[in-house]
CSV table of N, CA, C and O in Angstrom, one decimal:
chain,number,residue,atom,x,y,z
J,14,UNK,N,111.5,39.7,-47.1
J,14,UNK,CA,110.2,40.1,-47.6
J,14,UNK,C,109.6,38.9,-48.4
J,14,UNK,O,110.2,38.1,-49.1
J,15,UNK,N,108.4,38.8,-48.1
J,15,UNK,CA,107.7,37.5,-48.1
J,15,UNK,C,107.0,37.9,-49.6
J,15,UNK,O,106.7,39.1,-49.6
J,16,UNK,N,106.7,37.2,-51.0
J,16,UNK,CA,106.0,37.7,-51.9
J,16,UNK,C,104.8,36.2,-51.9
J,16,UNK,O,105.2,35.0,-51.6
J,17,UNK,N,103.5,36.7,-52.4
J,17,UNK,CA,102.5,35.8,-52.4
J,17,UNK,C,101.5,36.4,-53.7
J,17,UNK,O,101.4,37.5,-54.1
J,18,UNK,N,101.1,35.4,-54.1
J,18,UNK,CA,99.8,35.7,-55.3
J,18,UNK,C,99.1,36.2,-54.4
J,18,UNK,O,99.0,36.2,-53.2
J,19,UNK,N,98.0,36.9,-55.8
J,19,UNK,CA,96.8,37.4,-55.0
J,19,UNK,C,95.9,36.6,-54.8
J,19,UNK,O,95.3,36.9,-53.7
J,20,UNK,N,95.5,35.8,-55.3
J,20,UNK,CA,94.6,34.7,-55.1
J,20,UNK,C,94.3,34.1,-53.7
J,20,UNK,O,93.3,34.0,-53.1
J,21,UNK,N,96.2,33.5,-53.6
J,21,UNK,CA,96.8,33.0,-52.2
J,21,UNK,C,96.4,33.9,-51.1
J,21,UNK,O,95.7,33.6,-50.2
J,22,UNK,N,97.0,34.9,-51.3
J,22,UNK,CA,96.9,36.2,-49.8
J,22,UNK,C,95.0,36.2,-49.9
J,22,UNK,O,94.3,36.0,-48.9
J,23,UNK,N,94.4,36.5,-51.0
J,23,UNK,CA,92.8,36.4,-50.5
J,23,UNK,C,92.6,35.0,-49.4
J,23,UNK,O,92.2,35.1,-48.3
J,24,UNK,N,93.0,33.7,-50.1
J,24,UNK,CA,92.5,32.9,-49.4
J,24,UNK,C,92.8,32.3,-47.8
J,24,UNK,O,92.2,31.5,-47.1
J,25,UNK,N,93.9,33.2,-47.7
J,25,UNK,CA,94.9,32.4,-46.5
J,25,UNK,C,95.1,34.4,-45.6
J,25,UNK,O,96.1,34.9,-45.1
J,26,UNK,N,94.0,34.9,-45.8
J,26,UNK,CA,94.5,36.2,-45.8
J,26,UNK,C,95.0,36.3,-44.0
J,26,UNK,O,95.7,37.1,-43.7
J,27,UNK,N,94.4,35.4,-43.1
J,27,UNK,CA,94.5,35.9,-41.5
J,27,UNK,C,96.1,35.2,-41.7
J,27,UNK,O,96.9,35.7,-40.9
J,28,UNK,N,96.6,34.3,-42.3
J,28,UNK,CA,97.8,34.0,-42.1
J,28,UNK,C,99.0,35.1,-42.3
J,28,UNK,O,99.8,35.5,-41.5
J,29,UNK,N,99.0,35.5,-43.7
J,29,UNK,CA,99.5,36.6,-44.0
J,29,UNK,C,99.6,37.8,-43.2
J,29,UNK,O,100.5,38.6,-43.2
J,30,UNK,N,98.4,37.8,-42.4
J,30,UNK,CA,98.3,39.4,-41.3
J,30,UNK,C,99.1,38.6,-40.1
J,30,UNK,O,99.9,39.4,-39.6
J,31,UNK,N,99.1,37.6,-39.7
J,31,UNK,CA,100.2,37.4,-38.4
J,31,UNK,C,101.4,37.7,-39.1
J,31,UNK,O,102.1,38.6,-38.5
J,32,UNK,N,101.7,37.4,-39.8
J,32,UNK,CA,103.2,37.8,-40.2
J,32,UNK,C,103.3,38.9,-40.5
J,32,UNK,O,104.5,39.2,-40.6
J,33,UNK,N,102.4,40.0,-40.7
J,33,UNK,CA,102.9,41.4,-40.8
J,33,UNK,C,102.7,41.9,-38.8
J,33,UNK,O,103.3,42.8,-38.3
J,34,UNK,N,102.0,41.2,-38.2
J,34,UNK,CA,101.9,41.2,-37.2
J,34,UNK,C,103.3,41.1,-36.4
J,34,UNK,O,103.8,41.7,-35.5
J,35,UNK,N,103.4,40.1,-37.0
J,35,UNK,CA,105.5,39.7,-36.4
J,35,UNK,C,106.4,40.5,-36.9
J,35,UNK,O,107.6,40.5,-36.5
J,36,UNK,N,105.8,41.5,-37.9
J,36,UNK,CA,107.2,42.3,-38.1
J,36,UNK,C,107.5,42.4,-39.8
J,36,UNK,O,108.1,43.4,-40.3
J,37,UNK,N,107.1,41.4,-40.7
J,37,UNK,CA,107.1,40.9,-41.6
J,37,UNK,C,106.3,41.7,-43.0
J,37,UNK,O,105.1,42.0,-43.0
J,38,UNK,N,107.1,41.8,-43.8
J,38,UNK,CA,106.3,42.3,-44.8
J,38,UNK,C,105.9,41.3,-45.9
J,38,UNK,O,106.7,40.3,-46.0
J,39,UNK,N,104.8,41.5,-46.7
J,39,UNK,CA,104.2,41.0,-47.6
J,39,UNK,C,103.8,41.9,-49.1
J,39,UNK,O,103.0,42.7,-49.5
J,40,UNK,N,104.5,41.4,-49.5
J,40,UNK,CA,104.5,41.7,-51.0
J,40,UNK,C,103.3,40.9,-51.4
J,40,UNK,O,103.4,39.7,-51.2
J,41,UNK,N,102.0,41.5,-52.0
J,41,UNK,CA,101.2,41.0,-52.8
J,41,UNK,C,101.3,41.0,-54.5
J,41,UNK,O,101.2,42.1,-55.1
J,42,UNK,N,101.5,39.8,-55.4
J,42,UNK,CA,101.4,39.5,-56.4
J,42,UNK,C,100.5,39.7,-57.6
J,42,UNK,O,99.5,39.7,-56.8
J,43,UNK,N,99.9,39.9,-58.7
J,43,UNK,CA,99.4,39.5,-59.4
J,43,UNK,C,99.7,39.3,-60.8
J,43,UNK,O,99.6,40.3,-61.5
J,44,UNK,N,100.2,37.8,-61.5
J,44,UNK,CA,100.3,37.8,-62.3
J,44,UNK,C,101.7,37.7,-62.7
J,44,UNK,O,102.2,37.4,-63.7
J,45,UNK,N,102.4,38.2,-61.3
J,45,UNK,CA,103.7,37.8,-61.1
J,45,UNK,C,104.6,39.4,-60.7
J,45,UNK,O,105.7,39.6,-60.3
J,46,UNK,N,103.6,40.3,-61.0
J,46,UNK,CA,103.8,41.3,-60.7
J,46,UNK,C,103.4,42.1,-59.5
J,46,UNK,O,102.2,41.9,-59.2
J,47,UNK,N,104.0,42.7,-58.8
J,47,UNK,CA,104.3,43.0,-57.2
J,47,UNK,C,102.4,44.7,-57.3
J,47,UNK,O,102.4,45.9,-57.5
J,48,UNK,N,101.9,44.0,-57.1
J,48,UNK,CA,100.9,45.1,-56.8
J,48,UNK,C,100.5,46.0,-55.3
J,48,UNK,O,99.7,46.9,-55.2
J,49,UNK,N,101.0,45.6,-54.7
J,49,UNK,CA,100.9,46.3,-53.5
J,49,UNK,C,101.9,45.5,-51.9
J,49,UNK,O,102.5,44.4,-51.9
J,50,UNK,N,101.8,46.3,-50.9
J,50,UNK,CA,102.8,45.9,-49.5
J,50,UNK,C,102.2,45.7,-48.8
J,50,UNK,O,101.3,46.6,-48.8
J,51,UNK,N,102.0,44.7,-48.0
J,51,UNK,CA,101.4,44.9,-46.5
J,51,UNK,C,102.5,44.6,-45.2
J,51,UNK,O,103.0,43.6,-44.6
J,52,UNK,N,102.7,45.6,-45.1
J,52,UNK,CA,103.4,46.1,-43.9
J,52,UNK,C,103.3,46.6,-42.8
J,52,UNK,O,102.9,47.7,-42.8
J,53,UNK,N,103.7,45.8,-41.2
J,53,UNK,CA,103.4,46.2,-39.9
J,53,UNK,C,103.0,48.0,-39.6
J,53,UNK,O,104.1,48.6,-39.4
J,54,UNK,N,102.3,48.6,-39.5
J,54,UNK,CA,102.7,50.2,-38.9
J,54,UNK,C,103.4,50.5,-37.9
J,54,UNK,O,103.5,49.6,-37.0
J,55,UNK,N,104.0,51.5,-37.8
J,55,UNK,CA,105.1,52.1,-37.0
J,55,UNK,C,104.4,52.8,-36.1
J,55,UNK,O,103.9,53.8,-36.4
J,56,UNK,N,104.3,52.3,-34.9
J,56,UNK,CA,104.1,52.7,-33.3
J,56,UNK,C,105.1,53.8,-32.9
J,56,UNK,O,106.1,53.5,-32.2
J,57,UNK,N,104.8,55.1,-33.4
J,57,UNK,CA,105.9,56.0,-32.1
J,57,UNK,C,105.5,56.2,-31.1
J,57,UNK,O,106.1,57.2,-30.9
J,58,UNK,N,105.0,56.0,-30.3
J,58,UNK,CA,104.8,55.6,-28.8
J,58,UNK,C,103.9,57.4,-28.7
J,58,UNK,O,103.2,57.9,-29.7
J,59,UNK,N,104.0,58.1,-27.6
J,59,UNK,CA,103.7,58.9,-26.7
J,59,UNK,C,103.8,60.7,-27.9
J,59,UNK,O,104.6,60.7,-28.9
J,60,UNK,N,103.2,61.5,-27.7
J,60,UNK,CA,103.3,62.6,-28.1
J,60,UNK,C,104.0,62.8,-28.3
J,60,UNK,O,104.1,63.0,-29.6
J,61,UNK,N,105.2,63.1,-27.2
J,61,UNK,CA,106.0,63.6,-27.0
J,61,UNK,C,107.4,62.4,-27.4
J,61,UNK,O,108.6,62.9,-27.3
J,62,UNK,N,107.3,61.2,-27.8
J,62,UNK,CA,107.7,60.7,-28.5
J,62,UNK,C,108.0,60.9,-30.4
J,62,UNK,O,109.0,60.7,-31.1
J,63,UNK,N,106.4,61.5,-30.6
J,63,UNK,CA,106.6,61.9,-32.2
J,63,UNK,C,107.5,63.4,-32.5
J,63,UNK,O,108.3,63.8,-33.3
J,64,UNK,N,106.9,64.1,-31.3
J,64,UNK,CA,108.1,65.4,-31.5
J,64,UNK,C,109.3,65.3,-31.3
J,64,UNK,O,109.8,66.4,-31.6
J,65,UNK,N,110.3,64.3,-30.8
J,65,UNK,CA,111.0,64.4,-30.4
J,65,UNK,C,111.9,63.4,-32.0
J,65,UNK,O,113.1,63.4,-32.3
J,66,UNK,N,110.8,62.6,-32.6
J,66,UNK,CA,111.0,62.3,-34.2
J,66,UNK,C,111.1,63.2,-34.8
J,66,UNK,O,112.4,63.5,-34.8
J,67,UNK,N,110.6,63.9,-35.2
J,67,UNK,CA,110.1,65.1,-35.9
J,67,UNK,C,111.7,66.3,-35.7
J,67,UNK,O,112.5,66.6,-36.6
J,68,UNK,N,111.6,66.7,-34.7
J,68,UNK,CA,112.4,66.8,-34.1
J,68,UNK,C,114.4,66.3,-34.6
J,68,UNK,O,115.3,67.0,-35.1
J,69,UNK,N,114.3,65.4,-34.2
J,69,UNK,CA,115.9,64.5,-35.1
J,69,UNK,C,115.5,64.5,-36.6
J,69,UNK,O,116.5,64.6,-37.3
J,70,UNK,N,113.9,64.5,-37.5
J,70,UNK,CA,114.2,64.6,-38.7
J,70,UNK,C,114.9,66.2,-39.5
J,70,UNK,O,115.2,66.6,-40.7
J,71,UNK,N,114.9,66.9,-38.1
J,71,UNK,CA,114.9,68.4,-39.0
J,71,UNK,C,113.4,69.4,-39.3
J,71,UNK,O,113.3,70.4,-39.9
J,72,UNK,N,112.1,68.5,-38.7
J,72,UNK,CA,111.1,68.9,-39.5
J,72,UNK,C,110.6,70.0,-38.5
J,72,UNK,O,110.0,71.0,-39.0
J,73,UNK,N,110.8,69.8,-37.2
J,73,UNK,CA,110.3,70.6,-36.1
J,73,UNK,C,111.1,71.0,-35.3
J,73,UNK,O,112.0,70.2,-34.9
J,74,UNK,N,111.1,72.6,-34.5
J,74,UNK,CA,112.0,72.7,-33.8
J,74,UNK,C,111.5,73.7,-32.6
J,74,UNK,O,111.2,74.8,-33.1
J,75,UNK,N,111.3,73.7,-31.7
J,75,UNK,CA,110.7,73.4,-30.2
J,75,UNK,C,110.8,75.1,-29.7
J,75,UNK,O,111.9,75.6,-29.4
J,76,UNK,N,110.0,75.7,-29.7
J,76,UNK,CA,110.1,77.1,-29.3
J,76,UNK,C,110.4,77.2,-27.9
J,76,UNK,O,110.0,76.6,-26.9
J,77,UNK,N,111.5,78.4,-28.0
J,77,UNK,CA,112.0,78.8,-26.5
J,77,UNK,C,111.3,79.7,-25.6
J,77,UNK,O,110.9,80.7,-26.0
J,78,UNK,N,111.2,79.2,-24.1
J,78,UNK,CA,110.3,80.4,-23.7
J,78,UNK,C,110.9,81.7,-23.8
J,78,UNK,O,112.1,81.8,-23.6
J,79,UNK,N,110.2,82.9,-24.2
J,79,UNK,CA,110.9,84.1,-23.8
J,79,UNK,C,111.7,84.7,-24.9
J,79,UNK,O,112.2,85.8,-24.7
J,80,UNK,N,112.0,84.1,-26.0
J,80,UNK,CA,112.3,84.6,-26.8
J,80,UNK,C,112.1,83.8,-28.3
J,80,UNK,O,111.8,82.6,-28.3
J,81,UNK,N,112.4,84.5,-29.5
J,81,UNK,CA,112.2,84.0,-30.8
J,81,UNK,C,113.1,82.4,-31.1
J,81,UNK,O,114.0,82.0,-30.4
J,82,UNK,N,112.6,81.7,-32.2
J,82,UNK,CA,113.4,80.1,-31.8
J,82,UNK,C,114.9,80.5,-32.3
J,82,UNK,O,115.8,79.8,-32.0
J,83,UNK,N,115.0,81.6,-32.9
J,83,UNK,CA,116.8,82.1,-33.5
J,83,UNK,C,117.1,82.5,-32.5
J,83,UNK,O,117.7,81.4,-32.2
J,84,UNK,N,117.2,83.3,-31.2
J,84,UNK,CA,117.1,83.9,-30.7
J,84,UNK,C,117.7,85.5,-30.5
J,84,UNK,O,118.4,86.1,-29.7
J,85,UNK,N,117.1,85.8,-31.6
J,85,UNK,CA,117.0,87.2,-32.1
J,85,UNK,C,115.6,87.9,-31.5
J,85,UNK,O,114.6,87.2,-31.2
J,86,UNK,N,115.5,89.6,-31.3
J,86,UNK,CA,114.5,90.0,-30.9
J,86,UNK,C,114.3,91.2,-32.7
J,86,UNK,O,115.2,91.6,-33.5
J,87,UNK,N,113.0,91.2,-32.7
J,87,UNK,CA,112.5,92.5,-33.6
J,87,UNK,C,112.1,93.5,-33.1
J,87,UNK,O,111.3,93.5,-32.2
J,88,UNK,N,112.8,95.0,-33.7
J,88,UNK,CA,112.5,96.2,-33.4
J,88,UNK,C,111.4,96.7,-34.1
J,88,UNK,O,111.5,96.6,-35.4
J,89,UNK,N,110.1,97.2,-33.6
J,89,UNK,CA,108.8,97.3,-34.9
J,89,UNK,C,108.9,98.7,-33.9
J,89,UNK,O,109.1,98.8,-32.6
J,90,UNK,N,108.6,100.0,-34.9
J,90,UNK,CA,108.5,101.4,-34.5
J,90,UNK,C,106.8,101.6,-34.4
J,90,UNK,O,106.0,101.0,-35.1
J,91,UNK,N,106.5,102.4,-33.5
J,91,UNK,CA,105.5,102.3,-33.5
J,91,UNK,C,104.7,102.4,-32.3
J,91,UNK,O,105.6,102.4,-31.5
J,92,UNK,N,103.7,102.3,-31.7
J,92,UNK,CA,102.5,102.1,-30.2
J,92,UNK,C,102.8,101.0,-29.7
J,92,UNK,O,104.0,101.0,-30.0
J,93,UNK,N,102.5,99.9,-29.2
J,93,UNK,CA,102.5,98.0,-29.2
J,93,UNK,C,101.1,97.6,-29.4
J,93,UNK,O,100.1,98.0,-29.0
J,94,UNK,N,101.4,96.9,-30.0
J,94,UNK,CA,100.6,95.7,-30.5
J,94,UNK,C,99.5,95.5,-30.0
J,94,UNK,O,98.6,95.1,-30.7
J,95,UNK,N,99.4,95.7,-28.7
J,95,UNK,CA,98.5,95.6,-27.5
J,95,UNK,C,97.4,96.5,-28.1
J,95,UNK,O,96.4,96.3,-28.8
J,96,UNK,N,97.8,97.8,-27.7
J,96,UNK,CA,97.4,99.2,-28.2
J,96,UNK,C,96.6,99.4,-29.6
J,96,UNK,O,95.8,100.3,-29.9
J,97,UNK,N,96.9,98.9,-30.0
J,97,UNK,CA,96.6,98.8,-31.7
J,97,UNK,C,94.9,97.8,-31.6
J,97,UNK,O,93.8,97.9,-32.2
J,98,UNK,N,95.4,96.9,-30.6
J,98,UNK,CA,94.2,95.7,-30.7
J,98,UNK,C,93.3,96.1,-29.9
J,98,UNK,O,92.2,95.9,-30.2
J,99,UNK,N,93.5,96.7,-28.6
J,99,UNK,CA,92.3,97.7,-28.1
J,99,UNK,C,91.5,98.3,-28.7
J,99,UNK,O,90.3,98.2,-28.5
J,100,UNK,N,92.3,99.3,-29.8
J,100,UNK,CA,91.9,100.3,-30.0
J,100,UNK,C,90.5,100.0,-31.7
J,100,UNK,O,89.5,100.5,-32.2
J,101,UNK,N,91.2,98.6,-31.8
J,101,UNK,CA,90.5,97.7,-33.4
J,101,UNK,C,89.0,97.0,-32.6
J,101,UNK,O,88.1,96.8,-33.4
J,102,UNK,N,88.8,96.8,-31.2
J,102,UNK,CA,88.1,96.0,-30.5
J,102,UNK,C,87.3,97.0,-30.3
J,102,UNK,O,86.1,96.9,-30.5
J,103,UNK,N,87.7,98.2,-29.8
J,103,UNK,CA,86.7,99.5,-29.6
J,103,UNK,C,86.1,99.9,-30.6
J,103,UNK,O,85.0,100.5,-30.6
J,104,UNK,N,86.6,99.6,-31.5
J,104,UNK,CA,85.6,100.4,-33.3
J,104,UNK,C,84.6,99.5,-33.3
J,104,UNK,O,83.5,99.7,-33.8
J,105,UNK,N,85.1,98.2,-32.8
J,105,UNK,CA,83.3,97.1,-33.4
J,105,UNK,C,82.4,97.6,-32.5
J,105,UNK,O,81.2,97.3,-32.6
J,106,UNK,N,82.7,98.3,-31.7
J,106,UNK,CA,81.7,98.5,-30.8
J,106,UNK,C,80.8,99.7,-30.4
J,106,UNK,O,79.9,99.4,-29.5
């Protein structure tokens, strides 16, 4: 990790962006104190690349066709659901 004044990074600032370009981070200075990072961003490639991050972090997890993602079913007593929504669609009308 590269550290630079602020002064310096204003004046030489396209030099500093190739090197975050290369991979490189940059600690900006002022005063001797570390005020901010400039660091490359993280390309996850494809959609189905970030889900599949997401995914290995624990944060997301990919619904199964045909059944619940536990794969447990719920017993609800009662008409179905369907029936209920017909019947809500006919009153507006």
């Amino acid at each position: 990790m590269l550290q630079v004044g602020l002064r310096e990074a204003n004046m030489h600032f396209s030099k500093y962006l190739k090197l975050v370009r290369e991979g490189q981070e940059v600690v900006v200075t002022e005063r001797g104190t570390p005020v901010a990072v400039i660091k490359p961003l993280i390309n996850e490639g494809t959609p189905d690349d970030k889900i599949k991050s997401l995914e290995d972090q624990g944060i997301l997890r990919r619904a199964v066709k045909g059944r619940l993602p536990l794969g447990r079913t719920i017993a609800i007593e009662g008409k179905p659901l369907s029936e209920t929504m017909i019947e809500g669609r006919e009153e507006r009308f």
